[in-house]
PDB file of C-alpha atoms in Angstrom:
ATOM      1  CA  UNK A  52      10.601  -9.814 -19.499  1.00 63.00           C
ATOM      2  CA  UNK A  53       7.566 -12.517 -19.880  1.00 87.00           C
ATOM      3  CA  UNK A  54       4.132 -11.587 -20.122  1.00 93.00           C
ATOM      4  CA  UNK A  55       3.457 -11.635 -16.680  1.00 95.00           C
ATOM      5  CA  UNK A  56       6.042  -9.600 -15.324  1.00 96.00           C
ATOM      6  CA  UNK A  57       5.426  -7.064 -18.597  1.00 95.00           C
ATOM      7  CA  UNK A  58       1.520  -6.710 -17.415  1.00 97.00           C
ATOM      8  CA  UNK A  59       2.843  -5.990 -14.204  1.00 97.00           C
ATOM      9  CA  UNK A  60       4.707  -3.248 -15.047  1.00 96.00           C
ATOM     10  CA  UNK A  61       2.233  -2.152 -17.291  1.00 95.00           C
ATOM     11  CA  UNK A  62      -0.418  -1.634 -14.472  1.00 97.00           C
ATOM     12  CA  UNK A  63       2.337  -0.304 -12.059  1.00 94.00           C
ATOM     13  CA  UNK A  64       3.175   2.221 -15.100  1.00 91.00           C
ATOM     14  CA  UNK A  65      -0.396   3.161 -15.491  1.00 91.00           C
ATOM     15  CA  UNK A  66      -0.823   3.484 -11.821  1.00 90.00           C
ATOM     16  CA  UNK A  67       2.010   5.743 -11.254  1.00 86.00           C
ATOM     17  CA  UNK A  68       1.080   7.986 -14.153  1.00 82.00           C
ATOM     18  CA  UNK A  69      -2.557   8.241 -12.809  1.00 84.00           C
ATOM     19  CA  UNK A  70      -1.831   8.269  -8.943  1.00 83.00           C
ATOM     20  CA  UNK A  71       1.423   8.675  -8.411  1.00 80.00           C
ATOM     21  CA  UNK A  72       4.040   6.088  -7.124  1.00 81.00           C
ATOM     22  CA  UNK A  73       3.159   6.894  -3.465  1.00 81.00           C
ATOM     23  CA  UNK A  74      -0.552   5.854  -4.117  1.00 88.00           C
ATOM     24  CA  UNK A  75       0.457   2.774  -5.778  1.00 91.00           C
ATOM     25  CA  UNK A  76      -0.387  -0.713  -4.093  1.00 95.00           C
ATOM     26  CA  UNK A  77       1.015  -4.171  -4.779  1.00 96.00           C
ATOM     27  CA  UNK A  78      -2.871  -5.358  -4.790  1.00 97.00           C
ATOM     28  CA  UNK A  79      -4.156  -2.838  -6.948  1.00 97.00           C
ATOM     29  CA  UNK A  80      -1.854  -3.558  -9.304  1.00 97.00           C
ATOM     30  CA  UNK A  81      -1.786  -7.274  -9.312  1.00 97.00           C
ATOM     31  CA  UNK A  82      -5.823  -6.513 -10.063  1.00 97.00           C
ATOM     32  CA  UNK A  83      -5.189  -4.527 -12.874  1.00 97.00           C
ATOM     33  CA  UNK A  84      -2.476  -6.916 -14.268  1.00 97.00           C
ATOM     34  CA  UNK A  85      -4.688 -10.002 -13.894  1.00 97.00           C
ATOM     35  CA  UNK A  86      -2.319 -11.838 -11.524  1.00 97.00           C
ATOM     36  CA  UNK A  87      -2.871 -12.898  -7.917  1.00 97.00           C
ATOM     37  CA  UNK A  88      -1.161 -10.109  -5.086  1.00 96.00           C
ATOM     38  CA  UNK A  89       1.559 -13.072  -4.719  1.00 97.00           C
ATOM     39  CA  UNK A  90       2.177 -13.067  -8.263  1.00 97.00           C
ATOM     40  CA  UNK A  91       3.312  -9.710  -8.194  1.00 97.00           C
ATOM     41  CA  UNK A  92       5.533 -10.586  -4.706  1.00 97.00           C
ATOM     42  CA  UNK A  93       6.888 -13.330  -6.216  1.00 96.00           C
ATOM     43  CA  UNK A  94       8.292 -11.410  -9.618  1.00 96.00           C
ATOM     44  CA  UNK A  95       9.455  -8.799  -7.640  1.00 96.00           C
ATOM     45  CA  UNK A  96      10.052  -9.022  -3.990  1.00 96.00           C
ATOM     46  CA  UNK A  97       8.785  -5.787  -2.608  1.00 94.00           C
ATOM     47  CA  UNK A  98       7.251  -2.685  -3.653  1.00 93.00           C
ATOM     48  CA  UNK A  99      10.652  -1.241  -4.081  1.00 88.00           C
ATOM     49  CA  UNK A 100      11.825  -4.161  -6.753  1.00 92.00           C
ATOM     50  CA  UNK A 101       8.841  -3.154  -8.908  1.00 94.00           C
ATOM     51  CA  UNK A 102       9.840   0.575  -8.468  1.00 89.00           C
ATOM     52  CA  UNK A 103      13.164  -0.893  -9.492  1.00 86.00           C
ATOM     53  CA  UNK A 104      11.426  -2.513 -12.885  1.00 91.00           C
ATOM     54  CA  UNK A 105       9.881   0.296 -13.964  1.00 90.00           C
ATOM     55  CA  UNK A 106      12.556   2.180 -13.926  1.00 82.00           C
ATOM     56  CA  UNK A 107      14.011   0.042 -16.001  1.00 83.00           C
ATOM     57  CA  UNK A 108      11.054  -0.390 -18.046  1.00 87.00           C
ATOM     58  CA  UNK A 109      11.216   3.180 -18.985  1.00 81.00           C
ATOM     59  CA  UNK A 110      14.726   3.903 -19.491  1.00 79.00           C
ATOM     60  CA  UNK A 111      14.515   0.680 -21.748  1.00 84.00           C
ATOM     61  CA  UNK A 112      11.321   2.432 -23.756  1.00 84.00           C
ATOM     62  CA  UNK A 113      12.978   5.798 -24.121  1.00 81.00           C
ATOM     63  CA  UNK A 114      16.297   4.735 -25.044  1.00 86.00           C
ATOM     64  CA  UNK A 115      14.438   1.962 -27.623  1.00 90.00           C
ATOM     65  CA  UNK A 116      12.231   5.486 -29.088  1.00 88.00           C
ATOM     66  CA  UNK A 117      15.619   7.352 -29.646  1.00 88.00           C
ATOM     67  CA  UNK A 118      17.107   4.067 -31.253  1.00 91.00           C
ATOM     68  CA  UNK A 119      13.662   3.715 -33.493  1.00 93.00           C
ATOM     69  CA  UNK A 120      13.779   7.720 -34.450  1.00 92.00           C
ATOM     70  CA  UNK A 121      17.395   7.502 -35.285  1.00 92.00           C
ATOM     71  CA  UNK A 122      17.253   4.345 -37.369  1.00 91.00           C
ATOM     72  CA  UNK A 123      14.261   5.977 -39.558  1.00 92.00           C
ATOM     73  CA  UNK A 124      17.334   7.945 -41.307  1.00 89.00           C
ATOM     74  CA  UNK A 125      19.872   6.323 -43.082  1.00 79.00           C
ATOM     75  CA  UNK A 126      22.214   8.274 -43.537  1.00 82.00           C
ATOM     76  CA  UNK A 127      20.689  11.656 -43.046  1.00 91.00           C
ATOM     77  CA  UNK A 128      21.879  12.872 -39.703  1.00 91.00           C
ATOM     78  CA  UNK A 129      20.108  16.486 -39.501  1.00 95.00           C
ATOM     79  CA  UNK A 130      16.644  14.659 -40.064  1.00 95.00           C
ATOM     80  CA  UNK A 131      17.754  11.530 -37.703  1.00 94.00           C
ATOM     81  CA  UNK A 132      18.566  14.167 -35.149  1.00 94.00           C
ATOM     82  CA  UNK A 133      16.261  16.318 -35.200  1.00 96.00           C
ATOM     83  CA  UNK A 134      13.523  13.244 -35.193  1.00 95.00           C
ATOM     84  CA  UNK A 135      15.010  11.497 -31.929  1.00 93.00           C
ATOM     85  CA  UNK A 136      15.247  15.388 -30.618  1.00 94.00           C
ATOM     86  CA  UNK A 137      11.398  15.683 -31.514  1.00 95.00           C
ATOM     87  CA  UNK A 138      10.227  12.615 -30.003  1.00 92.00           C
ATOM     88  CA  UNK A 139      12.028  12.712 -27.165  1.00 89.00           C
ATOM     89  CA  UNK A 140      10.902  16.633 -26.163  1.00 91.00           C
ATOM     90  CA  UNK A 141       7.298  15.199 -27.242  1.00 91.00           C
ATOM     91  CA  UNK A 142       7.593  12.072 -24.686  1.00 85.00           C
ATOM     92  CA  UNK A 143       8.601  14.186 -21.983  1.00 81.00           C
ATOM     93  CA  UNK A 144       5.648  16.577 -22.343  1.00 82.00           C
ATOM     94  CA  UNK A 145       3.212  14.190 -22.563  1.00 80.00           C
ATOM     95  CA  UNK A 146       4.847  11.230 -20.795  1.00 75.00           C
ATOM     96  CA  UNK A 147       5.386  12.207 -16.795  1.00 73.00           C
ATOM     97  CA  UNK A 148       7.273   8.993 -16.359  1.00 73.00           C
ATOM     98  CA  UNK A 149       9.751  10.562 -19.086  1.00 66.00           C
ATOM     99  CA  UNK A 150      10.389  13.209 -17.869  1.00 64.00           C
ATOM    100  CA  UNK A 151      10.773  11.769 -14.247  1.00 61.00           C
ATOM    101  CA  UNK A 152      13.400   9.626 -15.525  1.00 57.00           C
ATOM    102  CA  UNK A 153      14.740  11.851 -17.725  1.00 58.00           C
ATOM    103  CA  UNK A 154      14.597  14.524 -14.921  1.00 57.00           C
ATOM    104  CA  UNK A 155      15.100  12.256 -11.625  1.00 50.00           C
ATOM    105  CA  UNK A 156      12.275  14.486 -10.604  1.00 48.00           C
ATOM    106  CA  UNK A 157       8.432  13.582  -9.234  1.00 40.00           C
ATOM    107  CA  UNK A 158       6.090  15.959  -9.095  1.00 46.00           C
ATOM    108  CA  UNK A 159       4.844  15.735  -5.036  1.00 42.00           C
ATOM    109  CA  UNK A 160       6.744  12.734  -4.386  1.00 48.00           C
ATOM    110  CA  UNK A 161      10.427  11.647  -3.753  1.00 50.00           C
ATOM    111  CA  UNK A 162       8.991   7.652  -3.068  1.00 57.00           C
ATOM    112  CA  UNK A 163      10.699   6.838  -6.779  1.00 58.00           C
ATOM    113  CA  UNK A 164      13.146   9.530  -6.858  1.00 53.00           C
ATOM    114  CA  UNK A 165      15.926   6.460  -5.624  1.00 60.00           C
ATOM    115  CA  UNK A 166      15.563   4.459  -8.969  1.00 60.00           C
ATOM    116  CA  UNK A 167      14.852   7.232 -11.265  1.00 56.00           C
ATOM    117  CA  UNK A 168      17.642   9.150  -9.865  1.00 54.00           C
ATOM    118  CA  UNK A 169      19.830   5.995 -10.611  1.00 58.00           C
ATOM    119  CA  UNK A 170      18.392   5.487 -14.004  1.00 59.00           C
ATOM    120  CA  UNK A 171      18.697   9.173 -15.084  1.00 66.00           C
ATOM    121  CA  UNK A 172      22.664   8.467 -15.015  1.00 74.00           C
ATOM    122  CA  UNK A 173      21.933   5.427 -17.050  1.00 75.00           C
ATOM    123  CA  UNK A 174      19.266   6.855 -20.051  1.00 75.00           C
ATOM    124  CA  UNK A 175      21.913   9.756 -20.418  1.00 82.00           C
ATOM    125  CA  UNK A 176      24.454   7.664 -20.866  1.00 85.00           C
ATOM    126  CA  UNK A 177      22.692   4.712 -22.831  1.00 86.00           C
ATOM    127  CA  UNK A 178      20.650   8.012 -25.448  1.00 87.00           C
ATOM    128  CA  UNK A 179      24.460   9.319 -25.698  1.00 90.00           C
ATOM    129  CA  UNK A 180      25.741   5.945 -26.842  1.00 91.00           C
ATOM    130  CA  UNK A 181      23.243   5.320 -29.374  1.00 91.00           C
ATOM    131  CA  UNK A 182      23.630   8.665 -30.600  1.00 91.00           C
ATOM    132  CA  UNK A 183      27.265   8.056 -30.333  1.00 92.00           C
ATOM    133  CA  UNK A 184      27.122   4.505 -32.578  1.00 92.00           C
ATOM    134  CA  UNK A 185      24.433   5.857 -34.851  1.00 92.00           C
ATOM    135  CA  UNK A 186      26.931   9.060 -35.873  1.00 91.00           C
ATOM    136  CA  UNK A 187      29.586   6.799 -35.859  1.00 90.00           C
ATOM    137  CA  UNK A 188      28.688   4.709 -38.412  1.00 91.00           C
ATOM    138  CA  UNK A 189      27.814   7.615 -40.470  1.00 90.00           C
ATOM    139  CA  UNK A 190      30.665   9.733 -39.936  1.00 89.00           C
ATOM    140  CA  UNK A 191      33.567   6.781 -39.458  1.00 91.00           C
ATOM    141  CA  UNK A 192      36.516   9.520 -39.998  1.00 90.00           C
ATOM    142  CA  UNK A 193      35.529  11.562 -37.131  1.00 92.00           C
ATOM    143  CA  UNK A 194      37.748  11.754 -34.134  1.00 93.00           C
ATOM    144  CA  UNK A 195      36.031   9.035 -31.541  1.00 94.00           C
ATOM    145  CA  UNK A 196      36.475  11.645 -28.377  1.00 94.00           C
ATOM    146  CA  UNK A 197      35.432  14.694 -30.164  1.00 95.00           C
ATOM    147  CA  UNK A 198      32.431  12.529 -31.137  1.00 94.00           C
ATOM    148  CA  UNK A 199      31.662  10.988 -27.918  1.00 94.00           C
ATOM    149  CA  UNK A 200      31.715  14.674 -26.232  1.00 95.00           C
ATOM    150  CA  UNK A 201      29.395  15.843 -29.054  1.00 95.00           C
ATOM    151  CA  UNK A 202      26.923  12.906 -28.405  1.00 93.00           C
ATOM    152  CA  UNK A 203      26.894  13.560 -24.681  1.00 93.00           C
ATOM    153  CA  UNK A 204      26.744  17.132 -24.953  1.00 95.00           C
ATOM    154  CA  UNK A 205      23.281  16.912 -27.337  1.00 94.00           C
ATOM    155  CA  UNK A 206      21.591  14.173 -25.167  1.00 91.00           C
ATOM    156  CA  UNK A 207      22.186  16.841 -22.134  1.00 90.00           C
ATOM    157  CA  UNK A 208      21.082  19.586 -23.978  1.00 93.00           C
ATOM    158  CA  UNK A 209      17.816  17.726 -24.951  1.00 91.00           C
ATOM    159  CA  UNK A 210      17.462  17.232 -21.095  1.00 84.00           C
ATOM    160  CA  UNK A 211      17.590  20.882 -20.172  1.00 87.00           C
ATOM    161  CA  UNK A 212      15.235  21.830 -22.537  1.00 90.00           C
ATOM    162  CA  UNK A 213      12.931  19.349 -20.952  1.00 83.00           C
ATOM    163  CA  UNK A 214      13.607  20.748 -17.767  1.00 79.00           C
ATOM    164  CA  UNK A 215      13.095  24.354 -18.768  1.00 85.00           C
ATOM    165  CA  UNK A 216      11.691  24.254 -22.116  1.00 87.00           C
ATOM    166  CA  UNK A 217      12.691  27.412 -24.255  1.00 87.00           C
ATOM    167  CA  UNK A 218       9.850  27.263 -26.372  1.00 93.00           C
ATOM    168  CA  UNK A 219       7.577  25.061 -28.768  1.00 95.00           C
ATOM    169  CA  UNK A 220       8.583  20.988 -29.066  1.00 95.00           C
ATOM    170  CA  UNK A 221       9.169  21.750 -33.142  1.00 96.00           C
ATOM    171  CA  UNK A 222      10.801  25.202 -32.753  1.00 97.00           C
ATOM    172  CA  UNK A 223      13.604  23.925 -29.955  1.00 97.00           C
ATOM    173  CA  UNK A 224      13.599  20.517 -32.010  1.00 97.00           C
ATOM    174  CA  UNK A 225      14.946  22.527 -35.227  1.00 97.00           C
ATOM    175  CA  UNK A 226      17.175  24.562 -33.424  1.00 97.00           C
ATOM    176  CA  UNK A 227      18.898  21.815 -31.396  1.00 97.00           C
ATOM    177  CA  UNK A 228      19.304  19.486 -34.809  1.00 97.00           C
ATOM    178  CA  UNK A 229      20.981  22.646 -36.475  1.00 97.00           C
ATOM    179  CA  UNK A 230      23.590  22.608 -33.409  1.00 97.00           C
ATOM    180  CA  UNK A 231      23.673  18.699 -32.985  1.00 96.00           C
ATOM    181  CA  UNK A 232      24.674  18.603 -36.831  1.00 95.00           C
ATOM    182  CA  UNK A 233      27.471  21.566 -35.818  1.00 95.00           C
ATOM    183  CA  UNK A 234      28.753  19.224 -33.574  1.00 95.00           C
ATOM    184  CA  UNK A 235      29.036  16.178 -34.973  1.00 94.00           C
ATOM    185  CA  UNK A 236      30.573  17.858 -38.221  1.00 92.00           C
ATOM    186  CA  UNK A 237      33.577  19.837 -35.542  1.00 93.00           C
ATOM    187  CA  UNK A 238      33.967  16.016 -35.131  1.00 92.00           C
ATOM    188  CA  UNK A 239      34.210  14.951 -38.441  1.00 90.00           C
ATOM    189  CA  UNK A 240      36.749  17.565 -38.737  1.00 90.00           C
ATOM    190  CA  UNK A 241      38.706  17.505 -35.621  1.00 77.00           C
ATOM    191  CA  UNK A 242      41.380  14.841 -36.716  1.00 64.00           C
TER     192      UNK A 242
END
């Protein structure tokens, strides 16, 4: 994105966390941004393309945070885990725009629900492949299905504790590490 279009999203971000995307207005945010109200047309069409770009915007963020938290580790993949587990359980609790994606949920208003719904397909599956190529490159022997389903299965697990969280961020963080590690080691040893 260039700076323009990345300050627009910016003060369509902070609008939607503050007012929800129902409250938002092309004009309001063009103000915040800095940019004319034809500026922000002009990048993106219609309200609904810059619903589209923050969507994006924020699968693109979360899936970069997991990325970041898992790279931290070399080759350590109980600490890796349980970091992106942490961070992303901390995002969603304090980051509504998270969780909607994460969620395809808004609370009070269904305005965004069509791209996060569309996105929340996309995170899960882009957090499960980086997941996937980050314990693949650490465990190279494991079987490449078994893998993939363990991947998948931890990202998703991640998500329903967000949903319905079963207790403190660093409690459920440790606990779903300890299984993610269970996991990918049935992997390891599935061949």
């Amino acid at each position: 994105m260039g700076e323009t279009r990345d300050a627009i999203v910016e003060a369509a971000r902070a609008q939607t966390v503050a007012l929800g995307w129902d409250r938002v207005r092309m004009g309001a945010v063009a103000a915040a941004a800095g940019v004319s109200r034809q500026t922000v047309y002009n990048e993106f069409g219609t309200k609904a393309g810059l619903g589209e770009a923050l969507a994006r915007h924020e699968v693109d963020r979360f899936v970069g945070q997991v990325r970041s938290a898992l790279g931290e580790h070399d080759s350590d993949v109980r600490a890796a885990a349980y970091a992106a587990i942490h961070r992303t359980l901390a995002s969603a609790a304090e980051n509504p725009l998270v969780r909607a994606v994460l969620t395809s949920t808004r609370g009070g208003s269904e305005e965004l629900l069509p791209y996060l719904t569309t996105r929340s397909e996309l995170v899960l599956a882009e957090a499960a492949a980086a997941l996937l190529e980050w314990t693949g490159d650490r465990l190279p022997d494991a079987d490449p299905a078994a893998l993939a389903f363990a991947a998948d299965s931890v990202v998703r697990l991640v998500v329903s504790h967000i949903v319905l969280p079963g207790g403190p961020v660093d409690e459920t963080a440790d606990r779903l590490a300890d299984l993610a590690v269970r996991l990918f080691l049935m992997a390891a040893t599935a061949r």
